[in-house]
Amino acid sequence: MNMTFNRSHGLLTSVPQKNATIAPMKRSDVPNEQTWDLTIVFADDDAWEKSFSELKNKRGVLSPYKGQLASSAETLLEAIQVKESAEKALGKLFVYAFHRSDEDTANTNYLAMKARVGDLLAELMGEAAWFEPEVASIPEKTLQHFMEELPALRIYRHFFENISRRKPHQLEPNEETLLARASQIFTASEETYGILCDADMTFKPIKDESGNKVELTPSTYGVLLESRIRRVRRDAFRNMYETFGQFRNTCASTLSNAIKVNTYMKNVRHFETGREAALFENAIPESVYDSLIEAVHDHLTLLHRYVRLRKRVLAVSKLHSYDLYVSLVDDVDQRYTFDEAKEILYNALAPLGSDYISLLRQAFDERWIDWAPNIGKRSGAYSGGFYNTNPFVLMSWHGTLDNLYTLAHELGHSCHSKMTRQTQPYVYGNYSIFLAEIASTCNEVLLTAYLLDHAEDDKVKAYVLNHFLDGFKGTVFRQTQFAEFEHLIHQADEKGVALTAEYLSEQYAELNKKYYGKSLSADPEIALEWARIPHFYYNYYVFQYATGYAAATALADAILTEGQGAVDRYLEFLSSGSSDWPIDTLKRAGVDMTKKETLIRALDVFERQLSAMENLIG
């Protein structure tokens, strides 16, 4: 079962809210209209407990069908429906517990509910581990006959095709059960790393712009790197990596073990490489990965050009890694109320048509969004929810331009989810991770175009361009760098190379020099950046940020230049869910991620905006 939390700003990847200026309230003091409405999932905790007990009592409900799936079309359909019913019930439990916990992470009641539903998920996954291998064992002619005999089974045709595709890599049912029950063990390194970084590591405090001592944490680090005062940026950078340097061997051990799990799984499932195994999950050809890296390599001169622009505008003799995030445009403090943000998004996303805008209004009217800052609230932002609930957005609103983009981004995820669920049956009611970042980023690109068209003066326009260029740099160039490093260390592990802290640091430092060019000074601390990045525990996940951003940029460019035809293709994409292979779903939308041309079109947009920025700054 795939819970729909988008990792770009999700449960596993916290993105700090920047320029936090509004003092947070206690959760109990937050006005209702500034919170999400979870009562449509469960009226209260008691209702959740009742549903949890009911589902727990149904454990083993799928067992009577074991060994019987090929006996008749009716039995197969009935087993699928029983399995789906349990997953839907579990999904609601999951959404309520996790979202309630994120409202106030200090609430131990909801922490316990999260743990309980996580245990139940692992248990039910173990009980159902035999299901797909048994479906895969049904002869294709028998499945065809079943679908002809029972029309209700026909919607599962692509589902059956996908299971058949996995057959060469499936184990015996008992072995699948063992692997499923060990799922929490396989993620132990990631969890240990998370606890180490979020709870156990302490960083030396620094002095802010006013000389006041402030705590340095992983969640405040990004904010401090945007400070206009270079000393603040430098101190945050050095203090952060001083602590990571002290734990570099521990971080290398947890990362190495996580990579070894991936290598073990690719061996167990008979794949040639870890990358092939990871991309197989969403039927992504490895050529997509290679095309991304090749296209970015061919256009690294654009990133080098942007780094030179930064060095010139900041007027520094040496540009350091801690200078890459501060805005190039000062004295612009765009602020928005939440209601103003709504109106901007209605206008900015109007090219997507009236139905899309109606869905946006539904999101606000039905309280999908929890936006008030409150004490204990989970940092960052994400879009969550499940097939039989509304999508839900968590963020903390401080009225900044960054907040406006975050809102557009997460509503892109949520509208994508809603359109999918309204259109597709449960079996296809989600979308693959490969497609997950496209709708969110397309909203951002459309927002950029609107803000540029309606900027009051050149300084505001430069401010918006700076935001776009930094976003592109951080998502396409930086995530491709991460993807290249991730592939490098997987290949090294598969060849038996020890992933020591020294090896990882040496490889990362060289890659960083290659990407940012000669205008960036080679800070020794940046060699340790691999230790700070949780994405390397996600098993070939990060490349999808870059491909998604590139696809979204190309789609938004088509929407703005080609008109209704491109809009219609895009809206069909938002409604497709997982009813087809991700690559083919995107092709129908007008982009082919197996070809470098799609990536080059996005890089061309970056070049146009970079030229515009250079002209504005002079």
Coordinates of C-alpha atoms in Angstrom, one line a residue:
M1 CA 0.0 0.0 0.0
N2 CA 1.4 3.4 -1.0
M3 CA 0.5 6.2 1.4
T4 CA 0.4 9.5 -0.5
F5 CA 2.8 11.8 1.2
N6 CA 4.9 13.7 -1.3
R7 CA 8.5 13.5 -0.2
S8 CA 9.5 16.8 -1.8
H9 CA 8.2 18.5 1.3
G10 CA 7.1 15.4 3.1
L11 CA 7.3 13.1 6.0
L12 CA 10.9 12.2 5.3
T13 CA 12.2 15.5 3.9
S14 CA 11.5 18.5 6.1
V15 CA 11.9 21.9 4.3
P16 CA 12.3 24.7 6.8
Q17 CA 9.9 27.6 6.6
K18 CA 12.0 30.7 5.9
N19 CA 12.0 34.1 7.5
A20 CA 9.8 33.0 10.4
T21 CA 8.6 36.3 12.0
I22 CA 5.2 35.3 13.4
A23 CA 5.3 34.0 17.0
P24 CA 3.7 30.6 17.0
M25 CA 0.6 29.9 19.2
K26 CA -0.3 26.9 21.3
R27 CA -2.2 24.4 19.1
S28 CA -5.2 24.8 21.3
D29 CA -5.3 28.6 20.5
V30 CA -5.2 28.2 16.7
P31 CA -8.4 29.4 15.0
N32 CA -10.3 26.6 13.4
E33 CA -10.3 28.2 10.0
Q34 CA -6.5 28.1 9.9
T35 CA -6.4 24.3 10.4
W36 CA -7.2 21.3 8.3
D37 CA -10.5 19.5 8.8
L38 CA -9.6 16.0 9.9
T39 CA -13.0 15.3 11.3
I40 CA -14.1 14.1 7.9
V41 CA -11.6 11.3 8.3
F42 CA -12.6 10.5 11.9
A43 CA -14.9 12.5 14.1
D44 CA -12.5 12.1 17.0
D45 CA -9.9 9.9 18.6
D46 CA -12.5 7.5 19.9
A47 CA -13.8 6.9 16.3
W48 CA -10.2 6.2 15.3
E49 CA -9.8 3.7 18.1
K50 CA -13.0 1.9 17.1
S51 CA -11.9 1.6 13.5
F52 CA -8.4 0.5 14.6
S53 CA -9.8 -2.3 16.7
E54 CA -12.2 -3.4 13.9
L55 CA -9.3 -3.7 11.4
K56 CA -7.1 -5.4 13.9
N57 CA -9.8 -8.0 14.5
K58 CA -9.9 -8.6 10.8
R59 CA -6.3 -9.8 10.6
G60 CA -6.1 -12.9 8.5
V61 CA -9.2 -12.0 6.5
L62 CA -7.3 -12.6 3.3
S63 CA -6.0 -16.0 4.4
P64 CA -8.9 -18.1 3.2
Y65 CA -8.2 -17.1 -0.4
K66 CA -4.6 -18.3 -0.3
G67 CA -4.1 -21.0 -2.9
Q68 CA -7.6 -20.3 -4.3
L69 CA -7.1 -17.3 -6.6
A70 CA -7.0 -19.3 -9.8
S71 CA -10.1 -21.3 -8.9
S72 CA -12.6 -18.9 -10.4
A73 CA -13.0 -15.3 -11.6
E74 CA -15.4 -14.6 -8.7
T75 CA -12.9 -15.8 -6.1
L76 CA -10.1 -13.7 -7.6
L77 CA -12.3 -10.5 -7.6
E78 CA -13.5 -11.2 -4.1
A79 CA -10.0 -11.5 -2.8
I80 CA -8.9 -8.3 -4.5
Q81 CA -11.9 -6.5 -3.0
V82 CA -11.2 -7.8 0.5
K83 CA -7.5 -6.7 0.2
E84 CA -8.5 -3.3 -1.1
S85 CA -11.1 -2.8 1.7
A86 CA -8.4 -3.5 4.3
E87 CA -6.0 -1.1 2.6
K88 CA -8.6 1.7 2.5
A89 CA -9.4 1.2 6.2
L90 CA -5.7 1.2 7.1
G91 CA -5.1 4.3 4.9
K92 CA -7.6 6.4 6.9
L93 CA -6.1 5.3 10.1
F94 CA -2.7 6.2 8.8
V95 CA -3.7 9.7 7.6
Y96 CA -5.5 10.6 10.9
A97 CA -2.7 9.4 13.2
F98 CA 0.2 11.0 11.2
H99 CA -1.6 14.3 10.6
R100 CA -2.7 14.7 14.2
S101 CA 0.8 13.9 15.3
D102 CA 2.3 16.5 13.0
E103 CA 0.0 19.2 14.5
D104 CA 1.9 18.9 17.7
T105 CA 4.9 16.5 17.6
A106 CA 5.1 16.6 21.4
N107 CA 1.7 14.9 21.8
T108 CA 2.6 11.5 23.0
N109 CA -0.9 10.1 22.4
Y110 CA -0.6 10.7 18.6
L111 CA 3.0 9.5 18.6
A112 CA 1.7 6.2 20.1
M113 CA -1.1 6.0 17.5
K114 CA 1.5 6.5 14.7
A115 CA 3.6 3.7 16.1
R116 CA 0.6 1.4 16.4
V117 CA -0.7 1.9 12.9
G118 CA 2.9 1.5 11.6
D119 CA 3.1 -1.9 13.3
L120 CA -0.3 -2.9 11.9
L121 CA 0.8 -1.8 8.4
A122 CA 3.9 -4.1 8.6
E123 CA 1.8 -6.9 9.9
L124 CA -0.9 -6.7 7.2
M125 CA 1.8 -6.4 4.5
G126 CA 3.3 -9.6 5.8
E127 CA 0.0 -11.4 5.8
A128 CA -0.7 -10.3 2.2
A129 CA 2.8 -10.9 0.9
W130 CA 1.7 -14.1 -0.8
F131 CA -1.0 -12.4 -2.9
E132 CA 1.0 -10.9 -5.8
P133 CA 3.2 -14.0 -6.3
E134 CA 0.0 -16.1 -6.5
V135 CA -1.6 -13.8 -9.0
A136 CA 1.6 -13.9 -11.0
S137 CA 1.4 -17.7 -11.0
I138 CA -2.1 -17.7 -12.7
P139 CA -1.6 -18.4 -16.4
E140 CA -2.1 -15.5 -18.7
K141 CA -4.8 -17.4 -20.7
T142 CA -6.7 -18.0 -17.4
L143 CA -6.6 -14.3 -16.5
Q144 CA -7.9 -13.4 -20.0
H145 CA -10.7 -15.9 -19.6
F146 CA -11.6 -14.5 -16.1
M147 CA -11.8 -11.0 -17.5
E148 CA -14.0 -12.1 -20.4
E149 CA -16.2 -14.0 -18.0
L150 CA -16.5 -11.3 -15.3
P151 CA -16.5 -7.7 -16.7
A152 CA -15.8 -6.3 -13.2
L153 CA -12.3 -7.8 -13.4
R154 CA -11.4 -5.9 -16.6
I155 CA -10.4 -2.7 -14.8
Y156 CA -7.5 -4.7 -13.3
R157 CA -6.0 -5.5 -16.7
H158 CA -3.0 -3.0 -16.2
F159 CA -2.7 -4.2 -12.5
F160 CA -2.3 -7.8 -13.8
E161 CA 0.2 -6.6 -16.4
N162 CA 2.3 -5.0 -13.7
I163 CA 2.2 -8.1 -11.5
S164 CA 3.2 -10.2 -14.5
R165 CA 6.1 -7.8 -15.2
R166 CA 7.4 -8.4 -11.6
K167 CA 7.2 -12.1 -11.9
P168 CA 10.8 -12.8 -12.8
H169 CA 11.9 -10.9 -9.7
Q170 CA 9.5 -12.4 -7.2
L171 CA 10.4 -15.0 -4.6
E172 CA 8.4 -17.9 -3.2
P173 CA 5.4 -16.8 -1.1
N174 CA 7.1 -17.7 2.2
E175 CA 10.2 -15.8 1.2
E176 CA 8.1 -12.8 0.3
T177 CA 6.4 -13.0 3.6
L178 CA 9.8 -13.0 5.4
L179 CA 11.0 -9.9 3.5
A180 CA 7.7 -8.0 4.1
R181 CA 7.9 -8.7 7.9
A182 CA 11.5 -7.5 7.9
S183 CA 10.6 -4.2 6.2
Q184 CA 11.2 -2.2 9.4
I185 CA 14.6 -3.8 9.9
F186 CA 15.7 -2.8 6.4
T187 CA 15.0 0.9 7.1
A188 CA 16.8 0.8 10.5
S189 CA 19.9 2.7 9.1
E190 CA 17.7 5.5 7.8
E191 CA 15.9 5.7 11.1
T192 CA 19.1 5.7 13.1
Y193 CA 20.5 8.4 10.9
G194 CA 17.3 10.5 11.4
I195 CA 17.5 10.2 15.1
L196 CA 21.2 11.0 15.1
C197 CA 20.7 14.2 13.1
D198 CA 17.4 15.4 14.5
A199 CA 17.7 14.5 18.1
D200 CA 21.3 13.6 19.2
M201 CA 23.5 16.0 17.3
T202 CA 24.0 19.4 18.9
F203 CA 25.5 22.3 17.0
K204 CA 27.4 25.3 18.4
P205 CA 25.1 28.3 18.5
I206 CA 25.9 31.4 16.4
K207 CA 25.3 35.1 16.7
D208 CA 22.6 36.5 14.3
E209 CA 22.6 39.8 12.5
S210 CA 22.0 41.7 15.7
G211 CA 24.6 39.8 17.7
N212 CA 22.2 37.7 19.6
K213 CA 23.0 34.1 20.2
V214 CA 20.7 31.7 18.2
E215 CA 20.5 28.0 18.2
L216 CA 21.8 26.2 15.1
T217 CA 19.7 23.2 14.1
P218 CA 19.0 21.3 10.8
S219 CA 15.7 23.2 10.4
T220 CA 17.2 26.7 11.0
Y221 CA 20.3 26.1 8.9
G222 CA 18.7 26.9 5.6
V223 CA 17.3 30.2 7.0
L224 CA 20.7 31.2 8.3
L225 CA 22.3 30.6 4.9
E226 CA 20.0 33.2 3.5
S227 CA 21.2 35.9 5.9
R228 CA 22.4 39.2 4.3
I229 CA 25.3 39.2 6.8
R230 CA 28.1 37.0 5.5
R231 CA 29.5 36.3 8.9
V232 CA 26.2 34.6 9.9
R233 CA 26.2 32.4 6.8
R234 CA 29.8 31.5 7.3
D235 CA 29.4 30.6 11.0
A236 CA 26.3 28.5 10.4
F237 CA 28.1 26.7 7.6
R238 CA 31.3 26.0 9.6
N239 CA 29.5 25.0 12.8
M240 CA 27.1 22.7 11.0
Y241 CA 29.9 20.8 9.3
E242 CA 32.1 20.8 12.4
T243 CA 29.5 18.7 14.1
F244 CA 28.9 16.4 11.1
G245 CA 32.7 16.0 10.9
Q246 CA 32.7 14.7 14.4
F247 CA 30.1 12.1 13.4
R248 CA 31.4 11.4 9.9
N249 CA 32.3 7.8 10.6
T250 CA 28.9 7.1 12.1
C251 CA 27.2 8.7 9.1
A252 CA 29.3 6.7 6.7
S253 CA 28.4 3.5 8.5
T254 CA 24.6 4.2 8.4
L255 CA 24.8 5.2 4.8
S256 CA 27.0 2.3 3.8
N257 CA 24.5 -0.1 5.5
A258 CA 21.6 1.5 3.7
I259 CA 23.3 1.0 0.4
K260 CA 24.2 -2.6 1.3
V261 CA 20.5 -3.3 1.9
N262 CA 19.8 -2.0 -1.6
T263 CA 22.6 -4.2 -3.0
Y264 CA 21.2 -7.2 -1.1
M265 CA 17.7 -6.7 -2.4
K266 CA 18.9 -6.4 -6.0
N267 CA 20.8 -9.6 -5.6
V268 CA 17.8 -11.4 -3.9
R269 CA 15.5 -10.2 -6.7
H270 CA 17.9 -11.0 -9.5
F271 CA 18.6 -7.6 -10.9
E272 CA 22.0 -6.7 -12.5
T273 CA 22.4 -3.4 -10.6
G274 CA 20.8 -1.6 -7.7
R275 CA 19.7 1.2 -10.1
E276 CA 17.9 -1.3 -12.4
A277 CA 16.1 -2.7 -9.3
A278 CA 15.1 0.7 -8.0
L279 CA 13.9 2.1 -11.3
F280 CA 12.1 -1.2 -12.1
E281 CA 9.6 -0.3 -9.3
N282 CA 8.0 2.4 -11.5
A283 CA 9.0 0.9 -14.9
I284 CA 11.5 3.6 -15.6
P285 CA 14.1 2.8 -18.2
E286 CA 17.7 3.4 -17.0
S287 CA 18.2 5.5 -20.1
V288 CA 16.1 8.2 -18.4
Y289 CA 18.7 8.4 -15.6
D290 CA 21.5 8.6 -18.1
S291 CA 19.8 11.2 -20.3
L292 CA 19.3 13.4 -17.2
I293 CA 23.0 13.3 -16.3
E294 CA 24.1 13.7 -19.9
A295 CA 21.9 16.7 -20.5
V296 CA 22.9 18.4 -17.3
H297 CA 26.6 17.7 -18.0
D298 CA 26.2 19.3 -21.4
H299 CA 24.7 22.4 -19.8
L300 CA 26.9 22.8 -16.7
T301 CA 28.2 26.0 -18.3
L302 CA 24.9 27.5 -17.4
L303 CA 25.4 26.7 -13.8
H304 CA 29.0 28.0 -13.9
R305 CA 27.6 31.2 -15.5
Y306 CA 25.0 31.6 -12.7
V307 CA 27.8 31.0 -10.1
R308 CA 29.9 33.8 -11.8
L309 CA 26.8 36.1 -11.7
R310 CA 26.5 35.4 -7.9
K311 CA 30.1 36.2 -7.3
R312 CA 29.9 39.5 -9.3
V313 CA 26.6 40.6 -7.7
L314 CA 27.7 39.8 -4.2
A315 CA 31.0 41.6 -4.9
V316 CA 33.2 39.1 -3.2
S317 CA 36.8 38.1 -4.1
K318 CA 36.0 34.5 -3.3
L319 CA 32.6 32.9 -3.5
H320 CA 32.1 30.2 -0.9
S321 CA 29.5 27.5 -0.6
Y322 CA 27.7 29.5 2.1
D323 CA 27.1 32.2 -0.5
L324 CA 25.0 30.2 -2.8
Y325 CA 21.6 30.7 -1.0
V326 CA 21.5 34.4 -0.1
S327 CA 19.2 36.4 -2.3
L328 CA 20.9 38.5 -5.0
V329 CA 18.3 41.1 -4.6
D330 CA 18.0 43.0 -1.3
D331 CA 15.6 45.6 0.0
V332 CA 12.6 43.6 -1.4
D333 CA 10.3 42.2 1.3
Q334 CA 7.2 40.9 -0.5
R335 CA 4.6 40.0 2.1
Y336 CA 1.2 38.5 1.6
T337 CA -1.8 37.7 3.8
F338 CA -3.2 34.2 3.3
D339 CA -6.3 35.6 1.6
E340 CA -4.0 37.6 -0.8
A341 CA -2.2 34.4 -1.6
K342 CA -5.4 32.7 -2.5
E343 CA -6.3 35.4 -5.1
I344 CA -2.8 35.4 -6.6
L345 CA -3.0 31.6 -7.1
Y346 CA -6.5 31.9 -8.6
N347 CA -5.0 34.3 -11.2
A348 CA -1.6 32.7 -11.7
L349 CA -3.1 29.2 -12.3
A350 CA -6.0 30.5 -14.5
P351 CA -4.3 29.2 -17.6
L352 CA -5.2 25.7 -16.4
G353 CA -8.9 26.4 -16.8
S354 CA -12.0 27.0 -14.7
D355 CA -12.3 23.4 -13.5
Y356 CA -8.9 23.6 -12.0
I357 CA -9.6 26.9 -10.3
S358 CA -12.8 25.4 -8.9
L359 CA -10.8 22.6 -7.3
L360 CA -8.5 25.2 -5.8
R361 CA -11.5 26.9 -4.2
Q362 CA -12.6 23.6 -2.9
A363 CA -9.3 23.1 -1.2
F364 CA -9.6 26.4 0.6
D365 CA -13.3 26.1 1.4
E366 CA -13.1 22.6 2.7
R367 CA -10.0 23.3 4.8
W368 CA -7.5 21.0 3.2
I369 CA -4.7 23.3 4.5
D370 CA -3.2 23.6 8.0
W371 CA -1.3 26.8 7.7
A372 CA -1.1 28.5 11.2
P373 CA 2.3 28.3 12.9
N374 CA 2.0 26.7 16.3
I375 CA 4.3 25.4 19.0
G376 CA 5.3 21.8 18.3
K377 CA 4.1 21.7 14.7
R378 CA 6.1 19.7 12.4
S379 CA 8.5 21.8 10.4
G380 CA 8.4 22.0 6.6
A381 CA 5.5 21.3 4.3
Y382 CA 3.9 18.4 2.6
S383 CA 0.7 17.2 0.8
G384 CA -0.8 14.1 2.4
G385 CA -4.0 12.2 2.4
F386 CA -5.3 8.9 1.0
Y387 CA -7.7 7.6 -1.7
N388 CA -10.8 7.8 0.6
T389 CA -9.9 11.2 2.3
N390 CA -9.3 14.7 1.1
P391 CA -5.8 15.7 0.3
F392 CA -4.3 17.6 3.2
V393 CA -1.5 20.3 3.2
L394 CA 0.7 21.1 6.1
M395 CA 2.7 24.3 6.2
S396 CA 3.4 27.3 8.4
W397 CA 2.4 30.7 6.9
H398 CA 4.6 33.7 7.5
G399 CA 3.5 35.7 4.5
T400 CA 6.8 35.4 2.5
L401 CA 7.3 34.8 -1.2
D402 CA 8.7 31.4 -0.2
N403 CA 5.5 30.6 1.6
L404 CA 3.5 31.6 -1.5
Y405 CA 5.6 29.2 -3.7
T406 CA 5.2 26.5 -1.0
L407 CA 1.4 26.9 -1.1
A408 CA 1.4 26.7 -4.9
H409 CA 3.6 23.6 -4.8
E410 CA 1.7 21.6 -2.2
L411 CA -1.7 22.5 -3.8
G412 CA -0.3 21.2 -7.0
H413 CA 0.3 17.9 -5.3
S414 CA -3.2 18.0 -3.7
C415 CA -5.0 18.8 -6.9
H416 CA -3.2 16.1 -8.7
S417 CA -4.2 13.6 -6.0
K418 CA -7.8 14.8 -6.0
M419 CA -8.2 14.6 -9.8
T420 CA -6.7 11.2 -9.8
R421 CA -9.0 9.9 -7.1
Q422 CA -12.1 11.4 -8.7
T423 CA -11.3 9.8 -12.0
Q424 CA -9.6 6.4 -11.2
P425 CA -10.7 3.4 -9.3
Y426 CA -8.7 2.6 -6.1
V427 CA -6.3 0.3 -7.9
Y428 CA -5.0 3.2 -9.9
G429 CA -5.9 6.0 -7.4
N430 CA -2.3 7.0 -6.8
Y431 CA 0.6 8.1 -9.0
S432 CA 4.1 6.9 -9.1
I433 CA 6.9 8.8 -7.4
F434 CA 8.4 9.5 -10.8
L435 CA 5.4 11.7 -11.6
A436 CA 4.8 13.1 -8.1
E437 CA 6.8 16.4 -8.5
I438 CA 5.5 17.4 -11.8
A439 CA 2.1 19.0 -10.9
S440 CA 3.6 20.8 -7.9
T441 CA 6.5 22.3 -9.9
C442 CA 4.2 23.2 -12.9
N443 CA 2.2 25.4 -10.5
E444 CA 5.5 27.1 -9.4
V445 CA 6.5 27.8 -12.9
L446 CA 3.1 29.2 -13.8
L447 CA 3.3 31.3 -10.6
T448 CA 6.7 32.7 -11.7
A449 CA 5.3 33.7 -15.1
Y450 CA 2.4 35.5 -13.4
L451 CA 4.5 37.3 -10.9
L452 CA 7.0 38.4 -13.6
D453 CA 4.1 39.7 -15.7
H454 CA 2.7 41.7 -12.8
A455 CA 5.9 42.9 -11.1
E456 CA 5.6 46.5 -10.0
D457 CA 9.2 47.3 -11.0
D458 CA 12.5 45.8 -12.1
K459 CA 13.7 45.1 -8.6
V460 CA 10.6 43.0 -7.8
K461 CA 11.0 41.2 -11.2
A462 CA 14.7 40.5 -10.3
Y463 CA 13.6 39.1 -6.9
V464 CA 11.2 36.7 -8.6
L465 CA 13.8 35.7 -11.2
N466 CA 16.2 35.0 -8.4
H467 CA 13.7 32.8 -6.7
F468 CA 13.1 30.8 -10.0
L469 CA 16.9 30.5 -10.8
D470 CA 17.7 29.3 -7.3
G471 CA 14.8 26.8 -7.4
F472 CA 16.0 25.4 -10.7
K473 CA 19.6 25.3 -9.5
G474 CA 18.6 23.5 -6.4
T475 CA 16.2 21.0 -8.0
V476 CA 17.7 20.3 -11.5
F477 CA 21.4 20.9 -11.1
R478 CA 21.8 20.0 -7.4
Q479 CA 19.6 17.0 -7.4
T480 CA 21.3 15.7 -10.5
Q481 CA 24.6 16.0 -8.7
F482 CA 23.0 14.0 -5.8
A483 CA 21.8 11.4 -8.3
E484 CA 25.2 11.1 -9.8
F485 CA 26.8 10.7 -6.4
E486 CA 24.2 8.1 -5.4
H487 CA 24.8 6.0 -8.5
L488 CA 28.5 6.3 -7.9
I489 CA 28.4 4.9 -4.3
H490 CA 25.9 2.1 -5.3
Q491 CA 28.3 1.1 -8.1
A492 CA 31.2 1.2 -5.6
D493 CA 29.4 -1.0 -3.1
E494 CA 28.5 -3.5 -5.8
K495 CA 32.2 -3.7 -6.7
G496 CA 33.1 -4.3 -3.1
V497 CA 34.6 -0.8 -2.4
A498 CA 34.3 0.2 1.3
L499 CA 32.2 3.3 1.7
T500 CA 34.3 4.9 4.3
A501 CA 34.0 8.6 5.3
E502 CA 37.2 9.4 3.5
Y503 CA 36.1 7.7 0.3
L504 CA 32.7 9.4 0.4
S505 CA 34.1 12.8 1.1
E506 CA 36.7 12.5 -1.6
Q507 CA 34.2 11.5 -4.3
Y508 CA 31.7 14.2 -3.2
A509 CA 34.3 17.0 -3.2
E510 CA 35.3 16.2 -6.8
L511 CA 31.7 16.1 -8.0
N512 CA 31.0 19.4 -6.3
K513 CA 33.9 21.1 -8.1
K514 CA 32.7 19.7 -11.4
Y515 CA 29.2 21.0 -11.0
Y516 CA 29.9 24.5 -9.7
G517 CA 33.0 25.3 -11.6
K518 CA 36.1 27.5 -10.9
S519 CA 34.2 30.5 -9.6
L520 CA 33.3 28.7 -6.4
S521 CA 36.0 28.3 -3.8
A522 CA 36.5 24.7 -2.7
D523 CA 35.6 24.9 0.9
P524 CA 36.9 21.7 2.7
E525 CA 33.7 21.5 4.7
I526 CA 31.6 20.9 1.6
A527 CA 33.2 17.5 1.1
L528 CA 31.1 16.4 4.1
E529 CA 27.8 17.5 2.6
W530 CA 26.9 13.9 1.8
A531 CA 26.6 13.3 5.5
R532 CA 23.9 15.9 5.9
I533 CA 21.6 14.8 3.0
P534 CA 18.9 12.3 4.0
H535 CA 17.9 11.7 0.4
F536 CA 20.8 9.3 -0.1
Y537 CA 18.8 6.8 2.1
Y538 CA 15.9 6.9 -0.3
N539 CA 17.3 4.4 -2.9
Y540 CA 17.5 6.2 -6.2
Y541 CA 14.8 8.7 -5.3
V542 CA 16.5 12.1 -5.9
F543 CA 16.8 11.9 -9.7
Q544 CA 13.0 12.2 -9.8
Y545 CA 13.2 15.7 -8.4
A546 CA 15.3 16.7 -11.4
T547 CA 13.3 14.9 -14.0
G548 CA 10.0 16.1 -12.4
Y549 CA 11.2 19.7 -12.4
A550 CA 12.4 19.4 -16.0
A551 CA 9.1 17.9 -17.2
A552 CA 7.1 20.4 -15.3
T553 CA 9.1 23.3 -16.7
A554 CA 8.6 21.9 -20.3
L555 CA 4.9 21.4 -19.6
A556 CA 4.3 24.9 -18.2
D557 CA 6.2 26.4 -21.2
A558 CA 3.9 24.5 -23.5
I559 CA 0.8 25.6 -21.5
L560 CA 1.8 29.2 -21.8
T561 CA 2.9 29.1 -25.4
E562 CA 0.6 26.5 -27.1
G563 CA -2.7 27.1 -25.3
Q564 CA -5.7 24.8 -24.9
G565 CA -4.3 21.7 -26.5
A566 CA -1.4 21.6 -24.0
V567 CA -3.8 22.3 -21.2
D568 CA -6.1 19.5 -22.2
R569 CA -3.1 17.0 -22.3
Y570 CA -1.9 18.3 -18.9
L571 CA -5.3 17.9 -17.3
E572 CA -5.6 14.3 -18.7
F573 CA -2.2 13.7 -17.1
L574 CA -3.5 14.9 -13.7
S575 CA -6.4 12.5 -13.9
S576 CA -4.4 9.4 -15.1
G577 CA -3.1 8.1 -11.7
S578 CA -1.3 4.8 -12.2
S579 CA -3.5 3.5 -14.9
D580 CA -0.6 3.3 -17.3
W581 CA 3.2 3.2 -17.2
P582 CA 4.6 6.6 -15.9
I583 CA 6.7 7.1 -19.0
D584 CA 3.7 6.6 -21.3
T585 CA 1.5 8.8 -19.1
L586 CA 4.0 11.6 -19.6
K587 CA 4.3 11.0 -23.3
R588 CA 0.6 11.6 -23.7
A589 CA 1.0 14.9 -21.8
G590 CA 3.6 15.9 -24.4
V591 CA 7.0 15.2 -22.9
D592 CA 9.2 12.2 -23.5
M593 CA 11.6 11.7 -20.6
T594 CA 13.6 9.1 -22.4
K595 CA 14.9 11.9 -24.7
K596 CA 17.3 14.6 -23.8
E597 CA 15.2 17.1 -25.8
T598 CA 12.7 17.4 -22.9
L599 CA 15.5 18.1 -20.5
I600 CA 17.1 20.6 -22.9
R601 CA 13.8 22.5 -23.3
A602 CA 13.7 23.0 -19.5
L603 CA 17.4 24.0 -19.5
D604 CA 16.6 26.5 -22.3
V605 CA 14.0 28.1 -20.0
F606 CA 16.6 28.4 -17.3
E607 CA 19.0 30.1 -19.8
R608 CA 16.3 32.6 -20.9
Q609 CA 15.5 33.5 -17.3
L610 CA 19.3 33.7 -16.5
S611 CA 19.7 36.1 -19.4
A612 CA 16.8 38.2 -18.1
M613 CA 18.3 38.3 -14.7
E614 CA 21.7 39.4 -16.1
N615 CA 20.1 42.1 -18.1
L616 CA 18.1 43.4 -15.1
I617 CA 21.1 43.5 -12.8
G618 CA 23.4 44.9 -15.4

